Amino acid sequence: MMMMSSKNSTIPPVTVPILPHLTDYIPSPDLKTHMTINPLESNPLYHPPQGFYISHHEAILRRIILDLSSSSSSSSSSSSSSSSSSSSSSEAFLRAGPRKQVFFDRDTVRAAIVTCGGLCPGMNTVIRELVVGLWDLYGVRSIHGIPAGYRGFYSRDPIPLTPKLVHNWHKKGGTVLETSRGGFHLTKIVDAIQSHGFNQVYIIWGDGTMRGALKIFEEICRRRLYIGLTGIPKTVDNDIGIIDRSFGFQTAVEKAQEAINAAHVEAESAVNGVGLVKLMGRSTGHIALHATLSSRDVDCCLIPEIEFYLQGKGGLFEFLEKRLKENGHAVLVVAEGAGQDMIPRTDAQKQERDESGNPVFLDVGSWLKSELKNWWSREHPDELFTVKYIDPTYMIRAVPANATDNLYCTLVAHSAIHGVMAGHTGFVSGPVNGNYAYIPLEQVAVAKNEVKLKDHKWAWVRSVTNQPDFVRD
Ligand SMILES: Nc1ncnc2c1ncn2[C@@H]1O[C@H](COP(=O)(O)OP(=O)(O)OP(=O)(O)O)[C@@H](O)[C@H]1O
Ligand SMILES: O=P(O)(O)OC[C@H]1O[C@](O)(CO)[C@@H](O)[C@@H]1O
Ligand SMILES: [Mg+2]
């Protein structure tokens, strides 16, 4: 085995991670009444061995690929969710896990758990693991579920949660706590958190929820409240940056593949058959991309990150014509946010927003199906042609998490608990390059994860499908 000498290369300096902590704004006499040795120390199940506790010097690098070719080595992105900007110093995040010192006395903890936005496989597992983790690891006995998303803080009674109540929730899709869009009212929410006496707030969130959570966190700091706030990223679209991926994403891709398989069977069994599958993905095409790569039956994958067109040279129809001639069938996968600009809509439809302010999309699948049929009957009026449109929308997200995602949910929930108990606040727990890390909420709230059209994964889609690049001459 050849060893590369790193004599001439230097590892770039690491930017010391800074994570918000209650000590940032709570006066130390107040803190002292809460500070204690981690109760895991006396938990008979743990007997913490040497190295069990994570020190605040342990960090996870965001970019882990180094260029060792020169002394001025630089780091580059290794994960699909990392930012592509290169810098001379390496960004790092605190490693997640139990700390020796905690800033909450278990008898005074009052925890609240809330789920907001769309569903994602594994939400119930995260809730379950937060409850069981708080109860079993730290001896917390006051844990509450906030029903119906953000609005539930000020409009519904909290639900007391116990391990007994949640014991089989990981087997259920959706969120037993219920979720909603809209209803974000900053003052009402923070007032309610205060009046209920919650001092730990766990939010299971998507990108919109996170933007709201940042405002709640800032308000908590402004009021100098002894409240730890954290979030667990939940996005079936996988559109949140920095973390490797969201829990539930792999489960959704697996389900999406079932739809593609069915579309393939239908297309193969018809004369000039086209199987068309629409998948979730509001502004990112990760589900479509991953399902395409894992299925290998897809002829063309259309995602929001790429504009496509139907007619003329290099367009979708020309490509399909060729594919149908060669293979007798074709499978198209389209993410829900793709091609939205091409679908005719009324002024009212242009303005339409959901309760959270997200634009409401028209059904790209139905539109495409009708465009395909019109095209074929125009060009080949005497030839058979079939389009089978499958829209598995909610079926891919309203299911329980698979084994891998369930494990992820457990680890991420426990990471969140350890971080909050250690006095951290305004942070997100998630895997970064395979290790669980604490990332400042402020940073995650602005980090978007789009499909990178210049990276290997998208090139591989192009090579598997041989689809056009939709660049007009
Ligand atoms: N910019 C914002 N400021 C404050 N609150 C927001 C903001 N954007 C969204 N919210 C609130 O966050 C909650 C969820 O937002 P949204 O419906 O966009 O889902 P999400 O968190 O993005 O989840 P997903 O993308 O998985 O569906 C809603 O209650 C919404 O009112
Ligand atoms: O119909 P709902 O519940 O608003 O959710 C649909 C949206 O939620 C998501 O699953 C997540 O944002 C999107 O892919 C989809 O557009
Ligand atoms: Mg969202």
Short mmCIF file of C-alpha atoms and ligand atoms in Angstrom, two decimals:
data_model
loop_
_atom_site.label_atom_id
_atom_site.label_comp_id
_atom_site.label_asym_id
_atom_site.label_seq_id
_atom_site.Cartn_x
_atom_site.Cartn_y
_atom_site.Cartn_z
CA MET A 1 0.00 0.00 0.00
CA MET A 2 1.41 3.37 -0.94
CA MET A 3 1.43 5.96 1.79
CA MET A 4 1.06 9.59 0.81
CA SER A 5 3.30 11.87 2.73
CA SER A 6 1.58 14.88 4.13
CA LYS A 7 4.92 16.55 4.84
CA ASN A 8 4.26 19.42 2.47
CA SER A 9 0.62 19.84 3.23
CA THR A 10 -1.03 21.68 6.00
CA ILE A 11 -4.47 20.99 7.37
CA PRO A 12 -6.49 24.20 7.10
CA PRO A 13 -7.22 25.89 10.42
CA VAL A 14 -10.56 25.02 11.92
CA THR A 15 -13.01 27.79 12.75
CA VAL A 16 -13.93 27.22 16.38
CA PRO A 17 -17.63 26.41 16.54
CA ILE A 18 -19.77 28.76 18.56
CA LEU A 19 -23.14 27.52 19.73
CA PRO A 20 -25.64 29.66 21.64
CA HIS A 21 -25.79 28.77 25.34
CA LEU A 22 -27.94 29.91 28.24
CA THR A 23 -24.79 31.36 29.80
CA ASP A 24 -24.77 33.92 26.96
CA TYR A 25 -27.53 35.89 28.61
CA ILE A 26 -28.53 34.35 31.96
CA PRO A 27 -26.68 35.85 34.96
CA SER A 28 -24.43 33.32 36.68
CA PRO A 29 -26.16 33.32 40.10
CA ASP A 30 -29.35 32.16 38.33
CA LEU A 31 -27.42 29.54 36.40
CA LYS A 32 -25.79 28.10 39.49
CA THR A 33 -29.13 26.98 40.90
CA HIS A 34 -29.61 24.76 37.84
CA MET A 35 -26.08 23.45 37.25
CA THR A 36 -25.43 19.89 38.24
CA ILE A 37 -23.45 16.77 37.28
CA ASN A 38 -25.13 14.78 34.51
CA PRO A 39 -27.60 12.35 36.14
CA LEU A 40 -26.39 9.68 33.70
CA GLU A 41 -23.45 9.46 36.09
CA SER A 42 -25.70 7.68 38.58
CA ASN A 43 -27.91 5.93 36.02
CA PRO A 44 -27.35 2.19 36.57
CA LEU A 45 -27.81 1.50 32.86
CA TYR A 46 -24.91 3.68 31.81
CA HIS A 47 -21.95 3.60 34.22
CA PRO A 48 -20.32 6.23 32.00
CA PRO A 49 -16.87 4.97 31.08
CA GLN A 50 -13.86 7.14 30.19
CA GLY A 51 -14.65 9.13 27.04
CA PHE A 52 -18.42 8.77 27.45
CA TYR A 53 -18.99 12.48 27.83
CA ILE A 54 -18.37 14.73 24.88
CA SER A 55 -16.18 17.70 25.65
CA HIS A 56 -16.89 21.10 24.15
CA HIS A 57 -13.58 20.78 22.32
CA GLU A 58 -14.83 17.96 20.10
CA ALA A 59 -15.92 19.13 16.69
CA ILE A 60 -17.20 17.72 13.42
CA LEU A 61 -15.73 19.18 10.24
CA ARG A 62 -18.19 20.36 7.65
CA ARG A 63 -15.85 19.66 4.76
CA ILE A 64 -13.74 16.57 5.15
CA ILE A 65 -11.99 16.23 1.82
CA LEU A 66 -8.55 17.74 1.79
CA ASP A 67 -6.33 18.55 -1.12
CA LEU A 68 -2.96 17.19 -0.04
CA SER A 69 -1.18 18.08 -3.26
CA SER A 70 0.31 21.33 -2.10
CA SER A 71 1.34 23.09 1.05
CA SER A 72 -1.51 25.50 0.61
CA SER A 73 -4.01 22.70 0.88
CA SER A 74 -7.63 23.63 0.90
CA SER A 75 -10.71 21.77 1.95
CA SER A 76 -13.57 21.03 -0.37
CA SER A 77 -17.13 19.86 -0.09
CA SER A 78 -17.68 16.20 0.64
CA SER A 79 -21.35 16.05 1.23
CA SER A 80 -24.16 16.87 -1.12
CA SER A 81 -25.65 19.21 1.41
CA SER A 82 -22.46 21.18 2.05
CA SER A 83 -22.00 24.61 0.65
CA SER A 84 -19.86 24.72 -2.45
CA SER A 85 -17.99 27.84 -1.44
CA SER A 86 -14.40 27.07 -0.57
CA SER A 87 -12.68 28.88 2.23
CA SER A 88 -9.22 28.90 3.68
CA SER A 89 -10.40 27.80 7.11
CA SER A 90 -12.48 24.78 7.83
CA GLU A 91 -15.90 25.17 9.35
CA ALA A 92 -16.73 22.89 12.26
CA PHE A 93 -19.69 22.11 14.50
CA LEU A 94 -19.77 20.89 18.07
CA ARG A 95 -20.07 17.14 18.35
CA ALA A 96 -23.44 16.05 19.73
CA GLY A 97 -23.73 13.85 22.81
CA PRO A 98 -23.93 13.88 26.60
CA ARG A 99 -22.00 16.51 28.54
CA LYS A 100 -20.68 15.97 32.05
CA GLN A 101 -22.24 19.15 33.33
CA VAL A 102 -25.91 19.86 32.81
CA PHE A 103 -27.81 23.11 33.29
CA PHE A 104 -31.19 21.69 34.21
CA ASP A 105 -32.32 20.00 37.37
CA ARG A 106 -34.58 17.14 36.31
CA ASP A 107 -37.27 18.05 38.82
CA THR A 108 -37.70 21.50 37.34
CA VAL A 109 -37.68 20.57 33.65
CA ARG A 110 -40.95 21.20 31.81
CA ALA A 111 -40.50 20.13 28.22
CA ALA A 112 -42.70 20.89 25.22
CA ILE A 113 -42.63 19.06 21.88
CA VAL A 114 -44.29 20.40 18.74
CA THR A 115 -44.51 19.30 15.10
CA CYS A 116 -45.15 21.82 12.31
CA GLY A 117 -45.54 21.86 8.51
CA GLY A 118 -45.91 18.81 6.26
CA LEU A 119 -45.57 15.19 7.29
CA CYS A 120 -42.40 13.17 7.06
CA PRO A 121 -41.87 9.49 7.93
CA GLY A 122 -40.43 9.19 11.44
CA MET A 123 -42.05 12.21 13.13
CA ASN A 124 -43.73 9.96 15.68
CA THR A 125 -40.48 8.14 16.32
CA VAL A 126 -38.74 11.42 17.11
CA ILE A 127 -41.55 12.39 19.51
CA ARG A 128 -41.39 8.96 21.14
CA GLU A 129 -37.63 9.09 21.55
CA LEU A 130 -37.73 12.61 22.98
CA VAL A 131 -40.23 11.45 25.59
CA VAL A 132 -38.50 8.18 26.42
CA GLY A 133 -35.05 9.79 26.31
CA LEU A 134 -35.96 12.66 28.62
CA TRP A 135 -37.68 10.24 30.98
CA ASP A 136 -35.13 7.42 31.05
CA LEU A 137 -31.84 9.26 30.52
CA TYR A 138 -32.48 12.35 32.60
CA GLY A 139 -35.40 11.45 34.86
CA VAL A 140 -37.63 14.21 33.50
CA ARG A 141 -41.29 13.68 34.35
CA SER A 142 -42.97 16.76 32.93
CA ILE A 143 -43.12 16.34 29.15
CA HIS A 144 -45.89 17.80 26.99
CA GLY A 145 -47.00 17.57 23.40
CA ILE A 146 -48.29 20.76 21.78
CA PRO A 147 -51.14 19.79 19.46
CA ALA A 148 -51.58 21.19 15.95
CA GLY A 149 -48.28 22.97 15.30
CA TYR A 150 -47.35 26.53 16.28
CA ARG A 151 -50.96 27.66 16.75
CA GLY A 152 -51.37 24.93 19.40
CA PHE A 153 -49.12 26.83 21.82
CA TYR A 154 -51.77 29.49 22.33
CA SER A 155 -54.97 27.77 21.27
CA ARG A 156 -54.86 24.22 22.65
CA ASP A 157 -54.08 22.51 25.93
CA PRO A 158 -50.73 20.72 26.12
CA ILE A 159 -50.94 16.93 26.24
CA PRO A 160 -48.94 15.22 29.01
CA LEU A 161 -46.68 12.57 27.45
CA THR A 162 -45.26 9.49 29.15
CA PRO A 163 -43.25 6.52 27.85
CA LYS A 164 -46.33 4.36 28.36
CA LEU A 165 -48.45 6.62 26.15
CA VAL A 166 -45.91 6.86 23.32
CA HIS A 167 -44.52 3.34 23.45
CA ASN A 168 -45.72 2.22 20.00
CA TRP A 169 -45.81 5.58 18.22
CA HIS A 170 -42.75 4.70 16.13
CA LYS A 171 -44.93 2.25 14.23
CA LYS A 172 -47.35 4.95 13.10
CA GLY A 173 -47.01 7.30 10.14
CA GLY A 174 -47.77 11.01 10.52
CA THR A 175 -47.70 12.82 13.84
CA VAL A 176 -49.97 11.85 16.70
CA LEU A 177 -49.58 15.41 18.00
CA GLU A 178 -51.07 16.71 14.73
CA THR A 179 -49.49 19.43 12.67
CA SER A 180 -50.60 22.54 10.80
CA ARG A 181 -49.43 25.31 8.53
CA GLY A 182 -49.76 28.99 9.36
CA GLY A 183 -50.78 30.23 12.80
CA PHE A 184 -47.39 31.70 13.61
CA HIS A 185 -47.91 34.49 16.10
CA LEU A 186 -44.64 35.32 17.82
CA THR A 187 -45.90 37.13 20.89
CA LYS A 188 -48.71 34.69 21.54
CA ILE A 189 -46.37 31.71 21.19
CA VAL A 190 -43.65 33.04 23.52
CA ASP A 191 -46.26 34.26 26.02
CA ALA A 192 -47.80 30.77 26.01
CA ILE A 193 -44.40 29.09 26.47
CA GLN A 194 -43.85 31.36 29.47
CA SER A 195 -47.29 30.95 30.97
CA HIS A 196 -47.13 27.16 30.70
CA GLY A 197 -43.73 27.29 32.39
CA PHE A 198 -41.96 25.37 29.61
CA ASN A 199 -38.18 25.61 29.93
CA GLN A 200 -37.26 23.15 27.15
CA VAL A 201 -38.82 23.45 23.72
CA TYR A 202 -38.28 20.77 21.07
CA ILE A 203 -39.51 21.67 17.60
CA ILE A 204 -39.69 19.10 14.83
CA TRP A 205 -39.40 21.32 11.84
CA GLY A 206 -39.07 22.02 8.16
CA ASP A 207 -37.57 25.13 6.56
CA GLY A 208 -40.59 27.36 7.27
CA THR A 209 -40.93 26.21 10.87
CA MET A 210 -37.26 26.88 11.34
CA ARG A 211 -37.56 30.47 10.22
CA GLY A 212 -40.33 30.86 12.82
CA ALA A 213 -38.23 29.08 15.45
CA LEU A 214 -35.40 31.53 14.90
CA LYS A 215 -37.78 34.37 15.73
CA ILE A 216 -38.99 32.53 18.86
CA PHE A 217 -35.39 31.93 19.91
CA GLU A 218 -34.50 35.59 19.44
CA GLU A 219 -37.53 36.63 21.46
CA ILE A 220 -36.63 34.19 24.25
CA CYS A 221 -33.12 35.68 24.36
CA ARG A 222 -34.53 39.21 24.30
CA ARG A 223 -36.74 38.39 27.28
CA ARG A 224 -33.75 36.61 28.93
CA LEU A 225 -35.80 33.51 29.67
CA TYR A 226 -34.32 30.33 31.08
CA ILE A 227 -35.54 28.27 28.15
CA GLY A 228 -33.55 25.90 25.94
CA LEU A 229 -34.92 25.75 22.39
CA THR A 230 -33.83 23.22 19.81
CA GLY A 231 -34.97 21.76 16.54
CA ILE A 232 -34.87 18.49 14.73
CA PRO A 233 -34.90 18.94 10.96
CA LYS A 234 -37.83 17.23 9.28
CA THR A 235 -38.14 17.56 5.55
CA VAL A 236 -39.33 14.85 3.25
CA ASP A 237 -38.09 17.04 0.35
CA ASN A 238 -34.61 17.02 1.94
CA ASP A 239 -34.29 20.73 1.23
CA ILE A 240 -32.47 21.71 4.45
CA GLY A 241 -28.76 22.38 4.07
CA ILE A 242 -25.66 21.44 6.08
CA ILE A 243 -27.05 18.15 7.45
CA ASP A 244 -26.42 14.98 5.46
CA ARG A 245 -30.12 14.32 4.99
CA SER A 246 -33.40 14.51 6.88
CA PHE A 247 -34.90 11.55 8.68
CA GLY A 248 -37.70 10.02 6.62
CA PHE A 249 -36.10 10.88 3.32
CA GLN A 250 -34.87 7.35 2.64
CA THR A 251 -38.26 5.89 3.53
CA ALA A 252 -39.92 8.30 1.09
CA VAL A 253 -37.50 7.35 -1.68
CA GLU A 254 -38.24 3.67 -1.10
CA LYS A 255 -41.98 4.31 -1.42
CA ALA A 256 -41.42 6.49 -4.49
CA GLN A 257 -39.66 3.60 -6.13
CA GLU A 258 -42.75 1.45 -5.76
CA ALA A 259 -44.66 4.00 -7.83
CA ILE A 260 -41.93 3.98 -10.47
CA ASN A 261 -42.03 0.19 -10.62
CA ALA A 262 -45.77 0.28 -11.22
CA ALA A 263 -45.38 2.96 -13.88
CA HIS A 264 -42.75 0.85 -15.59
CA VAL A 265 -44.96 -2.25 -15.63
CA GLU A 266 -47.88 -0.25 -17.04
CA ALA A 267 -45.72 1.40 -19.68
CA GLU A 268 -44.07 -1.87 -20.76
CA SER A 269 -47.42 -3.57 -21.07
CA ALA A 270 -48.91 -0.99 -23.44
CA VAL A 271 -48.26 -0.09 -27.05
CA ASN A 272 -46.26 3.13 -26.96
CA GLY A 273 -46.81 3.26 -23.23
CA VAL A 274 -45.61 6.14 -21.09
CA GLY A 275 -45.52 5.77 -17.31
CA LEU A 276 -45.58 9.15 -15.62
CA VAL A 277 -44.88 9.55 -11.90
CA LYS A 278 -45.13 12.81 -9.97
CA LEU A 279 -43.14 12.95 -6.75
CA MET A 280 -42.90 15.45 -3.91
CA GLY A 281 -40.30 18.16 -4.13
CA ARG A 282 -41.50 21.72 -3.86
CA SER A 283 -38.27 23.46 -4.79
CA THR A 284 -35.80 20.59 -4.79
CA GLY A 285 -35.74 17.36 -6.75
CA HIS A 286 -33.94 15.08 -4.30
CA ILE A 287 -36.72 12.48 -4.03
CA ALA A 288 -37.08 12.32 -7.82
CA LEU A 289 -33.32 12.10 -8.29
CA HIS A 290 -32.74 9.40 -5.68
CA ALA A 291 -35.73 7.34 -6.79
CA THR A 292 -34.54 7.60 -10.39
CA LEU A 293 -31.04 6.47 -9.53
CA SER A 294 -32.19 3.56 -7.43
CA SER A 295 -34.85 2.39 -9.87
CA ARG A 296 -32.89 2.47 -13.17
CA ASP A 297 -36.19 2.19 -15.04
CA VAL A 298 -36.56 5.92 -15.54
CA ASP A 299 -36.06 7.48 -18.96
CA CYS A 300 -36.28 11.09 -17.92
CA CYS A 301 -36.23 12.82 -14.53
CA LEU A 302 -37.53 16.38 -14.35
CA ILE A 303 -36.69 18.47 -11.29
CA PRO A 304 -37.34 22.07 -10.18
CA GLU A 305 -33.66 22.96 -10.45
CA ILE A 306 -33.76 22.50 -14.24
CA GLU A 307 -35.97 24.25 -16.73
CA PHE A 308 -37.21 21.92 -19.41
CA TYR A 309 -39.22 22.39 -22.58
CA LEU A 310 -41.49 20.18 -24.61
CA GLN A 311 -41.33 21.09 -28.30
CA GLY A 312 -38.51 21.36 -30.80
CA LYS A 313 -34.93 20.24 -30.98
CA GLY A 314 -33.61 18.93 -27.67
CA GLY A 315 -37.08 19.01 -26.12
CA LEU A 316 -38.96 16.32 -24.20
CA PHE A 317 -41.19 15.26 -27.10
CA GLU A 318 -38.27 14.71 -29.47
CA PHE A 319 -36.55 12.61 -26.80
CA LEU A 320 -39.67 10.55 -26.09
CA GLU A 321 -40.32 9.93 -29.75
CA LYS A 322 -36.87 8.36 -30.02
CA ARG A 323 -37.22 6.35 -26.80
CA LEU A 324 -40.59 4.96 -27.81
CA LYS A 325 -39.22 3.96 -31.18
CA GLU A 326 -36.24 2.20 -29.54
CA ASN A 327 -37.93 0.59 -26.52
CA GLY A 328 -41.66 0.75 -27.12
CA HIS A 329 -42.20 2.42 -23.74
CA ALA A 330 -40.81 5.15 -21.47
CA VAL A 331 -40.98 6.20 -17.83
CA LEU A 332 -41.00 9.85 -16.79
CA VAL A 333 -40.50 11.11 -13.24
CA VAL A 334 -41.41 14.68 -12.46
CA ALA A 335 -40.98 16.52 -9.17
CA GLU A 336 -44.03 18.57 -8.21
CA GLY A 337 -42.16 21.89 -8.42
CA ALA A 338 -40.74 21.25 -11.92
CA GLY A 339 -42.12 23.04 -14.96
CA GLN A 340 -44.46 25.24 -12.93
CA ASP A 341 -43.69 28.26 -15.11
CA MET A 342 -44.99 26.45 -18.19
CA ILE A 343 -48.41 25.59 -16.81
CA PRO A 344 -51.03 28.16 -17.80
CA ARG A 345 -52.74 29.71 -14.79
CA THR A 346 -55.14 32.47 -13.93
CA ASP A 347 -54.09 35.58 -12.02
CA ALA A 348 -55.85 34.21 -8.94
CA GLN A 349 -53.91 30.96 -9.22
CA LYS A 350 -50.67 32.96 -9.51
CA GLN A 351 -51.39 34.60 -6.16
CA GLU A 352 -52.49 31.47 -4.32
CA ARG A 353 -50.57 30.66 -1.13
CA ASP A 354 -51.09 28.06 1.60
CA GLU A 355 -51.58 29.13 5.25
CA SER A 356 -47.80 29.30 5.71
CA GLY A 357 -47.29 31.50 2.67
CA ASN A 358 -45.87 28.78 0.40
CA PRO A 359 -46.97 29.11 -3.25
CA VAL A 360 -49.64 26.60 -4.24
CA PHE A 361 -48.55 24.56 -7.23
CA LEU A 362 -50.64 23.32 -10.09
CA ASP A 363 -50.49 19.63 -10.87
CA VAL A 364 -47.56 19.28 -13.23
CA GLY A 365 -48.39 15.59 -13.75
CA SER A 366 -51.91 16.17 -15.09
CA TRP A 367 -50.66 19.00 -17.26
CA LEU A 368 -47.86 16.87 -18.68
CA LYS A 369 -50.19 13.97 -19.31
CA SER A 370 -52.52 16.14 -21.32
CA GLU A 371 -49.63 17.78 -23.24
CA LEU A 372 -48.25 14.33 -24.08
CA LYS A 373 -51.60 13.10 -25.36
CA ASN A 374 -52.14 16.20 -27.49
CA TRP A 375 -48.67 15.91 -28.94
CA TRP A 376 -49.09 12.26 -29.87
CA SER A 377 -52.48 12.65 -31.46
CA ARG A 378 -51.14 15.60 -33.45
CA GLU A 379 -48.04 13.78 -34.67
CA HIS A 380 -49.29 10.18 -34.87
CA PRO A 381 -53.09 10.27 -35.11
CA ASP A 382 -53.30 6.65 -36.21
CA GLU A 383 -50.99 5.06 -33.68
CA LEU A 384 -51.82 3.74 -30.25
CA PHE A 385 -50.48 5.68 -27.31
CA THR A 386 -51.09 5.39 -23.56
CA VAL A 387 -50.06 7.57 -20.65
CA LYS A 388 -50.49 6.07 -17.19
CA TYR A 389 -50.14 8.80 -14.61
CA ILE A 390 -49.33 7.83 -11.02
CA ASP A 391 -49.43 10.46 -8.30
CA PRO A 392 -48.35 8.80 -5.05
CA THR A 393 -48.01 12.21 -3.32
CA TYR A 394 -49.01 11.56 0.29
CA MET A 395 -48.31 7.83 0.13
CA ILE A 396 -44.58 8.42 0.26
CA ARG A 397 -44.64 10.62 3.35
CA ALA A 398 -47.62 9.31 5.36
CA VAL A 399 -45.90 6.04 6.25
CA PRO A 400 -43.89 4.96 9.29
CA ALA A 401 -40.13 5.29 8.98
CA ASN A 402 -38.07 2.33 7.78
CA ALA A 403 -35.44 0.75 10.04
CA THR A 404 -32.61 3.10 9.02
CA ASP A 405 -34.72 6.20 9.47
CA ASN A 406 -36.05 4.95 12.81
CA LEU A 407 -32.51 4.58 14.10
CA TYR A 408 -31.69 8.05 12.81
CA CYS A 409 -34.74 9.42 14.65
CA THR A 410 -33.56 7.86 17.90
CA LEU A 411 -30.03 9.20 17.63
CA VAL A 412 -31.09 12.68 16.59
CA ALA A 413 -33.70 12.93 19.36
CA HIS A 414 -31.20 11.85 22.01
CA SER A 415 -28.63 14.28 20.62
CA ALA A 416 -31.16 17.09 20.95
CA ILE A 417 -31.91 16.16 24.58
CA HIS A 418 -28.22 16.02 25.53
CA GLY A 419 -27.62 19.43 23.95
CA VAL A 420 -30.53 21.13 25.69
CA MET A 421 -29.71 19.54 29.05
CA ALA A 422 -26.17 20.88 28.63
CA GLY A 423 -27.57 24.40 28.40
CA HIS A 424 -27.29 24.85 24.64
CA THR A 425 -30.11 26.62 22.89
CA GLY A 426 -30.97 27.94 19.43
CA PHE A 427 -29.42 24.93 17.76
CA VAL A 428 -30.25 22.08 15.42
CA SER A 429 -29.12 18.45 15.78
CA GLY A 430 -28.29 16.47 12.69
CA PRO A 431 -25.77 14.25 10.98
CA VAL A 432 -22.85 16.02 9.31
CA ASN A 433 -20.58 13.68 7.40
CA GLY A 434 -22.04 10.75 9.33
CA ASN A 435 -21.52 12.23 12.81
CA TYR A 436 -24.20 13.90 14.88
CA ALA A 437 -23.48 17.58 15.39
CA TYR A 438 -24.99 20.71 16.93
CA ILE A 439 -25.41 23.47 14.37
CA PRO A 440 -26.52 27.02 15.19
CA LEU A 441 -30.14 27.48 14.17
CA GLU A 442 -29.25 30.78 12.54
CA GLN A 443 -26.95 28.96 10.13
CA VAL A 444 -29.31 26.12 9.22
CA ALA A 445 -32.22 28.51 8.71
CA VAL A 446 -30.51 30.01 5.67
CA ALA A 447 -28.80 26.89 4.32
CA LYS A 448 -30.77 25.48 1.43
CA ASN A 449 -30.07 22.08 -0.05
CA GLU A 450 -30.74 22.06 -3.77
CA VAL A 451 -29.73 19.43 -6.28
CA LYS A 452 -26.33 20.50 -7.53
CA LEU A 453 -26.39 20.20 -11.26
CA LYS A 454 -22.64 20.11 -11.48
CA ASP A 455 -22.02 17.29 -9.06
CA HIS A 456 -21.52 13.61 -9.76
CA LYS A 457 -24.99 12.55 -8.71
CA TRP A 458 -26.81 14.59 -11.32
CA ALA A 459 -24.26 13.58 -13.96
CA TRP A 460 -25.07 9.98 -13.05
CA VAL A 461 -28.79 10.61 -13.56
CA ARG A 462 -28.00 11.97 -17.01
CA SER A 463 -25.86 8.94 -17.78
CA VAL A 464 -28.47 6.44 -16.51
CA THR A 465 -31.33 8.06 -18.41
CA ASN A 466 -29.51 9.64 -21.31
CA GLN A 467 -32.05 12.41 -21.09
CA PRO A 468 -31.57 15.77 -22.81
CA ASP A 469 -29.89 18.62 -20.95
CA PHE A 470 -32.65 20.98 -22.10
CA VAL A 471 -30.19 23.64 -23.13
CA ARG A 472 -31.46 25.34 -26.27
CA ASP A 473 -28.94 25.94 -29.06
N1 LIG B 1 -40.77 33.14 7.73
C1 LIG B 1 -41.51 32.61 8.72
N2 LIG B 1 -41.60 33.24 9.92
C2 LIG B 1 -42.33 32.72 10.92
N3 LIG B 1 -43.02 31.56 10.81
C3 LIG B 1 -42.98 30.90 9.66
C4 LIG B 1 -42.23 31.39 8.54
N4 LIG B 1 -42.39 30.51 7.52
C5 LIG B 1 -43.21 29.54 7.97
N5 LIG B 1 -43.56 29.77 9.26
C6 LIG B 1 -44.44 28.94 10.10
O1 LIG B 1 -43.85 27.65 10.24
C7 LIG B 1 -44.85 26.64 10.20
C8 LIG B 1 -44.54 25.60 9.17
O2 LIG B 1 -44.15 26.20 7.93
P1 LIG B 1 -44.39 25.44 6.53
O3 LIG B 1 -45.84 25.15 6.37
O4 LIG B 1 -43.71 26.22 5.48
O5 LIG B 1 -43.72 24.02 6.73
P2 LIG B 1 -42.20 23.61 6.88
O6 LIG B 1 -41.75 23.87 8.27
O7 LIG B 1 -41.42 24.27 5.79
O8 LIG B 1 -42.29 22.05 6.69
P3 LIG B 1 -42.33 21.20 5.34
O9 LIG B 1 -41.52 21.91 4.30
O10 LIG B 1 -41.75 19.89 5.75
O11 LIG B 1 -43.76 21.09 4.99
C9 LIG B 1 -46.17 27.33 9.98
O12 LIG B 1 -46.85 27.41 11.20
C10 LIG B 1 -45.78 28.70 9.45
O13 LIG B 1 -46.71 29.69 9.81
O1 LIG B 2 -50.46 19.33 0.99
P1 LIG B 2 -49.57 19.81 2.07
O2 LIG B 2 -49.79 19.13 3.37
O3 LIG B 2 -49.54 21.29 2.19
O4 LIG B 2 -48.10 19.35 1.72
C1 LIG B 2 -47.52 19.35 0.47
C2 LIG B 2 -46.10 19.82 0.54
O5 LIG B 2 -45.42 19.35 1.67
C3 LIG B 2 -44.15 18.83 1.32
O6 LIG B 2 -44.22 17.45 1.46
C4 LIG B 2 -43.07 19.33 2.22
O7 LIG B 2 -42.95 20.71 2.14
C5 LIG B 2 -43.95 19.25 -0.14
O8 LIG B 2 -43.22 18.33 -0.89
C6 LIG B 2 -45.35 19.38 -0.63
O9 LIG B 2 -45.45 20.37 -1.62
MG MG B 3 -41.09 23.77 3.75
#
